[in-house]
Coordinates of C-alpha atoms and ligand atoms in Angstrom, one line a residue:
X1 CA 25.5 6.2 15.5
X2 CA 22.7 8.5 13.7
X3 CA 19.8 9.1 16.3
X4 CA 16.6 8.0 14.4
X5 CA 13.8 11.0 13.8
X6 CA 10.8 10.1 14.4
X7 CA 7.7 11.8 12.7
X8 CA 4.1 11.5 13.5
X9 CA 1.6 11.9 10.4
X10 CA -1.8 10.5 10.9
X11 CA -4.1 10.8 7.9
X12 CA -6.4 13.5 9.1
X13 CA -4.1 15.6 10.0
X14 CA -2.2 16.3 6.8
X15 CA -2.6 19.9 5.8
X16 CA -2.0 21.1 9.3
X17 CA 1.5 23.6 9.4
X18 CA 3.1 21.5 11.1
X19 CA 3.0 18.6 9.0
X20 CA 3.4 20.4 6.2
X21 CA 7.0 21.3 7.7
X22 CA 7.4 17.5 8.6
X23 CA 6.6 16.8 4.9
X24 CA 9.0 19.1 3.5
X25 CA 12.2 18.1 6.1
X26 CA 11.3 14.3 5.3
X27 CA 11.7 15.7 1.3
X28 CA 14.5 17.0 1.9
X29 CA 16.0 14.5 3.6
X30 CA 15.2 12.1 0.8
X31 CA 16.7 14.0 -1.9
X32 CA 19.7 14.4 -0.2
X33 CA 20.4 10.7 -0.3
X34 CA 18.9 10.0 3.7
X35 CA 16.8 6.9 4.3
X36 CA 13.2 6.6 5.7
X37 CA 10.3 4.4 6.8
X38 CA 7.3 5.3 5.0
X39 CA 3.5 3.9 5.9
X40 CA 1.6 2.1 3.2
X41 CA -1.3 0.5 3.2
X42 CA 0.3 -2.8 2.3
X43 CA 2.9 -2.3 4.8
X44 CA 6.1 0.1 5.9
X45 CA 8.4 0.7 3.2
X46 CA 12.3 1.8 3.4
X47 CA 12.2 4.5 1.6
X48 CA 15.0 6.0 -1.2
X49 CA 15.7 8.3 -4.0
X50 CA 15.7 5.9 -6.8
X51 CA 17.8 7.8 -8.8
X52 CA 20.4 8.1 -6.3
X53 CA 23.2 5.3 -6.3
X54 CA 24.2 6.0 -2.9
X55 CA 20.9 6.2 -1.1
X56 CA 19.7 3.0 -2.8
X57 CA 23.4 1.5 -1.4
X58 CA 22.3 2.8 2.1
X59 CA 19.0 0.2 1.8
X60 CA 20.4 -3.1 0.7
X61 CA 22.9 -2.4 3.7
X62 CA 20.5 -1.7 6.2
X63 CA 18.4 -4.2 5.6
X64 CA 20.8 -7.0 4.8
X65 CA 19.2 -7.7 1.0
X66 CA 21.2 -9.7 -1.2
X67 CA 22.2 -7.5 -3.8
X68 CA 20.3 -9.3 -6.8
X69 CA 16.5 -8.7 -5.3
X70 CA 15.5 -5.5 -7.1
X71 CA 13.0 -2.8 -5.5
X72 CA 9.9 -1.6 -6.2
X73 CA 9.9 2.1 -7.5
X74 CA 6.8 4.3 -5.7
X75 CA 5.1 7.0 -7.5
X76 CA 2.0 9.4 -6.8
X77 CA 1.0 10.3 -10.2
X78 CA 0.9 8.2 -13.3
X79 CA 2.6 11.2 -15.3
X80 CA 5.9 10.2 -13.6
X81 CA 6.5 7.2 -15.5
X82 CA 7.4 8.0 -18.7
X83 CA 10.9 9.3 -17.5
X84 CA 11.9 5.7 -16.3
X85 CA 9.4 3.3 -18.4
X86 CA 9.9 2.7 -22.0
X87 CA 6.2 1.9 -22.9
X88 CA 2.7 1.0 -21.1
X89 CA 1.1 -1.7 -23.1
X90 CA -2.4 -0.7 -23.3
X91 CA -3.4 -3.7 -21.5
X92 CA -1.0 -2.5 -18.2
X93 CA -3.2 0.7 -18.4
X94 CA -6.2 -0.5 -17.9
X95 CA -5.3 -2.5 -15.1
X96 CA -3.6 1.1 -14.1
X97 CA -6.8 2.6 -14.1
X98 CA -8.5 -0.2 -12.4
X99 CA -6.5 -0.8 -9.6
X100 CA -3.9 2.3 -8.6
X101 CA -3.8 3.9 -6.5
X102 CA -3.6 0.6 -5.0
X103 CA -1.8 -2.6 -3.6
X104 CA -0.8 -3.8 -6.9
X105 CA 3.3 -3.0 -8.6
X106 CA 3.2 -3.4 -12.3
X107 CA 6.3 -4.8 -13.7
X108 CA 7.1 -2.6 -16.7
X109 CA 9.9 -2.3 -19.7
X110 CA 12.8 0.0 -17.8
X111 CA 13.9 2.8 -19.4
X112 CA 18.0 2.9 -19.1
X113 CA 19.8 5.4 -17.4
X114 CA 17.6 7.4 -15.2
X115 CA 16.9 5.2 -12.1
X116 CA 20.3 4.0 -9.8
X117 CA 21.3 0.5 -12.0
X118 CA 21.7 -1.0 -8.1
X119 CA 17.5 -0.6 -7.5
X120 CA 17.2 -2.2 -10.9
X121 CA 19.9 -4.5 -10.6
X122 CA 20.9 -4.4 -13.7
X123 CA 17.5 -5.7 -15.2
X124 CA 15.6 -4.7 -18.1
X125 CA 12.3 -4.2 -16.2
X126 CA 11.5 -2.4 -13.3
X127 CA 8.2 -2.7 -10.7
X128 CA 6.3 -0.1 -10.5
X129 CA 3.4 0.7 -7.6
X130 CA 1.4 3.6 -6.5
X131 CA 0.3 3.3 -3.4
X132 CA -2.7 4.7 -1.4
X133 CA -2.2 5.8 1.7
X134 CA -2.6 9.2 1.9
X135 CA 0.8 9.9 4.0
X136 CA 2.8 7.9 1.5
X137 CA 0.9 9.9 -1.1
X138 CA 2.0 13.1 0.9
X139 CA 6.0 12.0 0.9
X140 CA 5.9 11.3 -2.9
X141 CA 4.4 14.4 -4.0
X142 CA 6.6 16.6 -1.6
X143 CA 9.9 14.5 -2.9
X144 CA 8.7 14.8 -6.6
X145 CA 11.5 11.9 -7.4
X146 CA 10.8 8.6 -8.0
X147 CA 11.3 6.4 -4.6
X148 CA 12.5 3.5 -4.2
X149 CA 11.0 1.2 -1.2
X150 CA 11.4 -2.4 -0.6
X151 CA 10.0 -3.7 2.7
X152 CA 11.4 -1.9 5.8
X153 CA 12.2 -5.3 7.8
X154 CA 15.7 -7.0 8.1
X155 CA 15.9 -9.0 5.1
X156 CA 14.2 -12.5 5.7
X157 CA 11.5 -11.4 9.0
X158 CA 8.3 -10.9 8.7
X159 CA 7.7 -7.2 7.1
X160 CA 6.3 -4.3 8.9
X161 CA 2.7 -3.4 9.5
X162 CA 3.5 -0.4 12.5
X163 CA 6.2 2.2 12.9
X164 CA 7.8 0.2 16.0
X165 CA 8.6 -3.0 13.7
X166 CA 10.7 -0.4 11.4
X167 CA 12.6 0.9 14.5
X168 CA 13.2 -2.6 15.6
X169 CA 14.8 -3.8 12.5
X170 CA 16.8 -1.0 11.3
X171 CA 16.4 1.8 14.0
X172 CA 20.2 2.4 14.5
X173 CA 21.0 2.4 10.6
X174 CA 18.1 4.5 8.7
X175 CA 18.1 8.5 9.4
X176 CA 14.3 9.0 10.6
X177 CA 10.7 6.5 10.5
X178 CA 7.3 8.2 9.9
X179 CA 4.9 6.8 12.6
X180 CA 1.2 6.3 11.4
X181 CA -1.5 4.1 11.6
X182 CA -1.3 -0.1 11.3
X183 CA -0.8 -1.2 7.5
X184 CA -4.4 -1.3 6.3
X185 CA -3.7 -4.8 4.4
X186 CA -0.4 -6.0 6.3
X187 CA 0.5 -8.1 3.2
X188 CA 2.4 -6.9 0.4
X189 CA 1.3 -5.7 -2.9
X190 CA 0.2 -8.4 -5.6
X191 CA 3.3 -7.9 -8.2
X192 CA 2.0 -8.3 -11.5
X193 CA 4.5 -9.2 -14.6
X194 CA 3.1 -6.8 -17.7
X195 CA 6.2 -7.8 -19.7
X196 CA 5.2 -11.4 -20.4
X197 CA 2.3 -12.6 -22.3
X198 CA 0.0 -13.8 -20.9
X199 CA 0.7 -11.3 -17.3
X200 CA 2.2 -13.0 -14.9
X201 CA 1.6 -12.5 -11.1
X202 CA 4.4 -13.2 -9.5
X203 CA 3.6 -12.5 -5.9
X204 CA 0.3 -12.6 -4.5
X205 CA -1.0 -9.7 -2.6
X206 CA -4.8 -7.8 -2.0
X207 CA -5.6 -8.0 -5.9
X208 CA -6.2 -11.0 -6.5
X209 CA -6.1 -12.8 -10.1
X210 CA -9.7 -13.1 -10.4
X211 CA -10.0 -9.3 -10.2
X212 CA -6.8 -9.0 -12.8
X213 CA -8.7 -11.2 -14.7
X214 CA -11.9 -9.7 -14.9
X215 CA -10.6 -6.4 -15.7
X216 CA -8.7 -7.9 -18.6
X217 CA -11.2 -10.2 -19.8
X218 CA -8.9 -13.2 -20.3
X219 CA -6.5 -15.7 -18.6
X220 CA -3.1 -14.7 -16.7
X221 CA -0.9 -16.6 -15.5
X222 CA 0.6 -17.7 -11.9
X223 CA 3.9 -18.3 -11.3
X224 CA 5.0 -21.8 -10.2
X225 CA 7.4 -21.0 -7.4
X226 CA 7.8 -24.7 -7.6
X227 CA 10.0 -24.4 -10.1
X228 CA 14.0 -24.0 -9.8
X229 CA 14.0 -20.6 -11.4
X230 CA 11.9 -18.0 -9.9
X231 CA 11.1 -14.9 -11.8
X232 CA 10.7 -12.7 -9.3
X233 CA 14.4 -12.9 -7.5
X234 CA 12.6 -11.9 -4.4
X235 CA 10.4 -15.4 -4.1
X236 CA 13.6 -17.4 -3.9
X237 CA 14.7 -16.5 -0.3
X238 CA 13.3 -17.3 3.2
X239 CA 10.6 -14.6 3.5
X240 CA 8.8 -13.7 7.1
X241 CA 9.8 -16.1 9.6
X242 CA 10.3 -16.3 13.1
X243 CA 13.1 -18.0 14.1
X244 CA 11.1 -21.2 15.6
X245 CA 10.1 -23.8 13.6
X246 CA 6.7 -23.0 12.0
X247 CA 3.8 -25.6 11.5
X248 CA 0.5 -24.6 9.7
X249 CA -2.2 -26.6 11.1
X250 CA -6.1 -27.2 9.7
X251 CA -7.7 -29.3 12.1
X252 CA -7.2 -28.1 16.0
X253 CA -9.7 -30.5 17.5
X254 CA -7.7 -33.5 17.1
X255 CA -4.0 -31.9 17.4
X256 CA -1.4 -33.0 20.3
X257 CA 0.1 -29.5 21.4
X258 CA 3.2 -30.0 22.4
X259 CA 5.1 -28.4 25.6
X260 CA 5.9 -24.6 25.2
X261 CA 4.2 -24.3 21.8
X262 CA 3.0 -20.8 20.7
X263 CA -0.6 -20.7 18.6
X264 CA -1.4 -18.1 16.1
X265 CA -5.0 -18.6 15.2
X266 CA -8.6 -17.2 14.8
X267 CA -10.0 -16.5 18.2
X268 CA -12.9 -19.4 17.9
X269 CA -9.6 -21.7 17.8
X270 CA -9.1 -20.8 21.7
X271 CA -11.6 -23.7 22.6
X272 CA -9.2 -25.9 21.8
X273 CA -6.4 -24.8 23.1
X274 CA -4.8 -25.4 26.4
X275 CA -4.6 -23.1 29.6
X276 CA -0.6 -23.3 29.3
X277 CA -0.3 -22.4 25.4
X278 CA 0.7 -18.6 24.7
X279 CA -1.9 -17.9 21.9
X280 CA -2.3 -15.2 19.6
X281 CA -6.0 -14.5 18.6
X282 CA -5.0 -13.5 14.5
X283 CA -8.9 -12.7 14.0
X284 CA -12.2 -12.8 15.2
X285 CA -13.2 -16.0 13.0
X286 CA -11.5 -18.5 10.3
X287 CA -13.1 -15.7 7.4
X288 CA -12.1 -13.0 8.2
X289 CA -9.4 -13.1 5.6
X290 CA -8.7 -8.8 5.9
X291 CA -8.1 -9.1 10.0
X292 CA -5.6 -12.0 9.6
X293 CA -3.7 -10.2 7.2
X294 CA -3.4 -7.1 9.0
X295 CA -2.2 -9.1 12.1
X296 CA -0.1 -12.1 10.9
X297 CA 3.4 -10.1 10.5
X298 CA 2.9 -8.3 14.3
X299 CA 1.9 -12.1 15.5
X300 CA 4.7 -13.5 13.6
X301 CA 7.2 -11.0 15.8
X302 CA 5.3 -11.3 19.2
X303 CA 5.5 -14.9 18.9
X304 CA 9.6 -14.7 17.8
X305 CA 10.1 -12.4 20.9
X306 CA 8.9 -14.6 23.5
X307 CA 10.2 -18.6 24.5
X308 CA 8.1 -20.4 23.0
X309 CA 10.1 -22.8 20.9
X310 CA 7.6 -24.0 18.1
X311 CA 4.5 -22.2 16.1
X312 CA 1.8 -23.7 14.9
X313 CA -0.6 -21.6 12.7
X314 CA -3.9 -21.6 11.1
X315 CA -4.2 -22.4 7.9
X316 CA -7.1 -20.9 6.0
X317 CA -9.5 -22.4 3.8
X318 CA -8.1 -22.3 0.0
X319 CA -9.9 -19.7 -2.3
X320 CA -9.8 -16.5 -4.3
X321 CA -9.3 -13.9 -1.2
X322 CA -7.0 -16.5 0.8
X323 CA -4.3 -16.8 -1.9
X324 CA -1.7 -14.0 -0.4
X325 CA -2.6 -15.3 3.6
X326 CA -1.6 -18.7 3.1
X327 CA 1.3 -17.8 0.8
X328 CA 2.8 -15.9 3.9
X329 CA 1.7 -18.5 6.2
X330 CA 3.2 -21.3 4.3
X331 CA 6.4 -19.2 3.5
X332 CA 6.6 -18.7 7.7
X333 CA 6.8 -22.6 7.8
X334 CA 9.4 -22.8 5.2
X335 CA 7.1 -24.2 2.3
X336 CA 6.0 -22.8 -0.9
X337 CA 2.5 -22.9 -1.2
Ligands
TXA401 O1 3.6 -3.8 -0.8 C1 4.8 -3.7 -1.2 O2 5.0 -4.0 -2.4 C2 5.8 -3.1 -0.3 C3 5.5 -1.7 0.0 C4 6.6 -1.0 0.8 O3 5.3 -1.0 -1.2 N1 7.1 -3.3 -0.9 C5 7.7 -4.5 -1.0 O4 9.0 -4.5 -1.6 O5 7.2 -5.6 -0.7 P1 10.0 -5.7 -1.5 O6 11.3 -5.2 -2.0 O7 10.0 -6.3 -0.1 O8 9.5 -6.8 -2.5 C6 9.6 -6.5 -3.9 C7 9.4 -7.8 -4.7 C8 10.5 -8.7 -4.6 O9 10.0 -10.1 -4.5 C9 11.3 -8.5 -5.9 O10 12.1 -9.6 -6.3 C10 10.2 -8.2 -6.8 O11 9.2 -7.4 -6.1 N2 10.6 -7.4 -8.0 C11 11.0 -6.1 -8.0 N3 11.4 -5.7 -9.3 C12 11.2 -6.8 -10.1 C13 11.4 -7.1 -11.5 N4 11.9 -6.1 -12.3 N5 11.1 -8.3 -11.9 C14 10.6 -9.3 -11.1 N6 10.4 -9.1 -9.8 C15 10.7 -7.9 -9.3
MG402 MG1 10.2 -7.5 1.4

């Protein structure tokens, strides 16, 4: 059994000496084919040389993924994609510009033979993000590869948003976890399909497709995860759930709780709710859209850590900044909203 390294890297403290060894051992380790959970401001990411076959084995395994769901690619600087991206549509750049370093992965025309064929699987595009947070930003830069990083959950829970989630998961299969502050947004990046015309988003995430849009100046498209075939491989699978049956619920005045229910709700919900029900204030109100996010994943795994045996959840009113939440939400319960 590897013991798990921990390192603590907090924004403000990133040019102190010591960090700046922490850096340089977690570059190392990368490089040399190890495998580490890396803050983002969307949330923790496993992360992985993306060139190296091996190290990109080492993450499907430790996180159980089926072998077909291909991983995002991570960079700090736009300069680093022409080595594994054919072309950037002029289009793609300006959302570039607009939106990175950001919560938004591009899906771009893959250059063959330079990234590991098993983070690509095989595909002829690849997904592309450059994230934010000024640690992650720190461990790109120091690596100087591109990195691969998928989600750093168990395939099928509810990602992570904090450093203990990571260690819960995977803690006896990954080499070290860098401990920082709570995922800013706590939902994943919007992923954004530059390959078909019109764009395609494919997941929803912080961006949302009015802001795509008015960058852009014209219509995209949403993908129907209705349909049989879904185009990102990822959307087919169970995604963040507990392992109690989930129920999203709109109306709290008039439901029947039943016996040993959990709640997961804004906190002007708690009215409502009786003495005996383990609830989980999500956020202060039913609009504030940012708070949920952050909190939904760490609800999701307080709530599938204690007895209850059922979940209900809030769902939030429908509109342009509630697209990702309920997504999750309904993808908790099971349905695809
Ligand atoms: O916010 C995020 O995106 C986080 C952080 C760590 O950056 N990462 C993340 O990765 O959520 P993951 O692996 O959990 O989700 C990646 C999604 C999957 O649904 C996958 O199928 C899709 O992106 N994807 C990746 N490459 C693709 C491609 N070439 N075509 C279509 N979908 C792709
Ligand atoms: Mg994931």
């Amino acid at each position: 059994m590897t013991v798990l390294k921990v390192w603590n890297i907090h924004e403000s403290e990133l040019n102190t000496d010591q960090v700046l060894q922490s850096l340089n051992q977690i570059a190392q380790a990368l490089k040399s084919g190890e495998v580490i959970g890396m803050p983002t401001e969307t949330v923790y990411g496993l992360a992985a040389d993306a060139t190296n076959d091996e190290a990109i084995q080492k993450v499907f395994q430790a996180k159980g993924r089926p072998g077909d769901n291909p991983l995002i690619i991570h960079i700090y600087d736009i300069s680093q994609l022409d080595a594994f991206v054919t072309q950037i549509d002029k289009k793609a750049q300006r959302l570039m510009d607009a939106f990175w370093p950001g919560p938004i992965s591009f899906i771009l025309p893959l250059k063959p033979d330079v990234l590991s064929e098993h983070a690509t699987v095989g595909l002829n595009t690849v997904a592309v993000r450059m994230p934010k947070h000024p640690v992650a930003r720190a461990v790109l830069q120091h690596a100087d590869v591109p990195i691969a990083a998928p989600s750093a959950n168990t395939s099928g829970r509810p990602s992570p948003t904090r450093a203990a989630h990571v260690s819960h998961d995977l803690g006896d299969t990954i080499y070290g976890v860098i401990e920082s502050e709570i995922s800013e947004f706590g939902l994943e990046s919007t992923v954004l399909d530059c390959t078909s015309i019109p764009f395609r988003i494919l997941r929803p995430g912080a961006i949302s497709h009015k802001q795509i849009e008015t960058v852009l100046n014209e219509s995209i498209q949403i993908d129907d995860t209705h349909s049989d075939k879904p185009v990102s491989p990822g959307m087919k699978y169970q995604h963040y759930a507990p392992h109690q049956q989930v129920s999203v619920i709109r109306d709290w005045e008039t439901i029947e709780l039943p016996k040993d229910v959990g709640v997961i709700a804004p906190a002007t919900v708690k009215q409502y709710i009786r003495e005996d029900v383990y609830f989980i204030a999500l956020c202060e109100d039913e609009f504030a859209y940012q708070e949920a996010g952050q909190n939904l994943y760490h609800a999701l795994r307080e709530m599938d850590n204690s007895t209850v045996n059922e979940i209900y959840i809030h769902g939030f009113n429908k509109n342009d900044d509630t697209v990702a939440l309920n997504n999750r939400i309904f993808r908790a319960a099971g349905i695809k909203s």
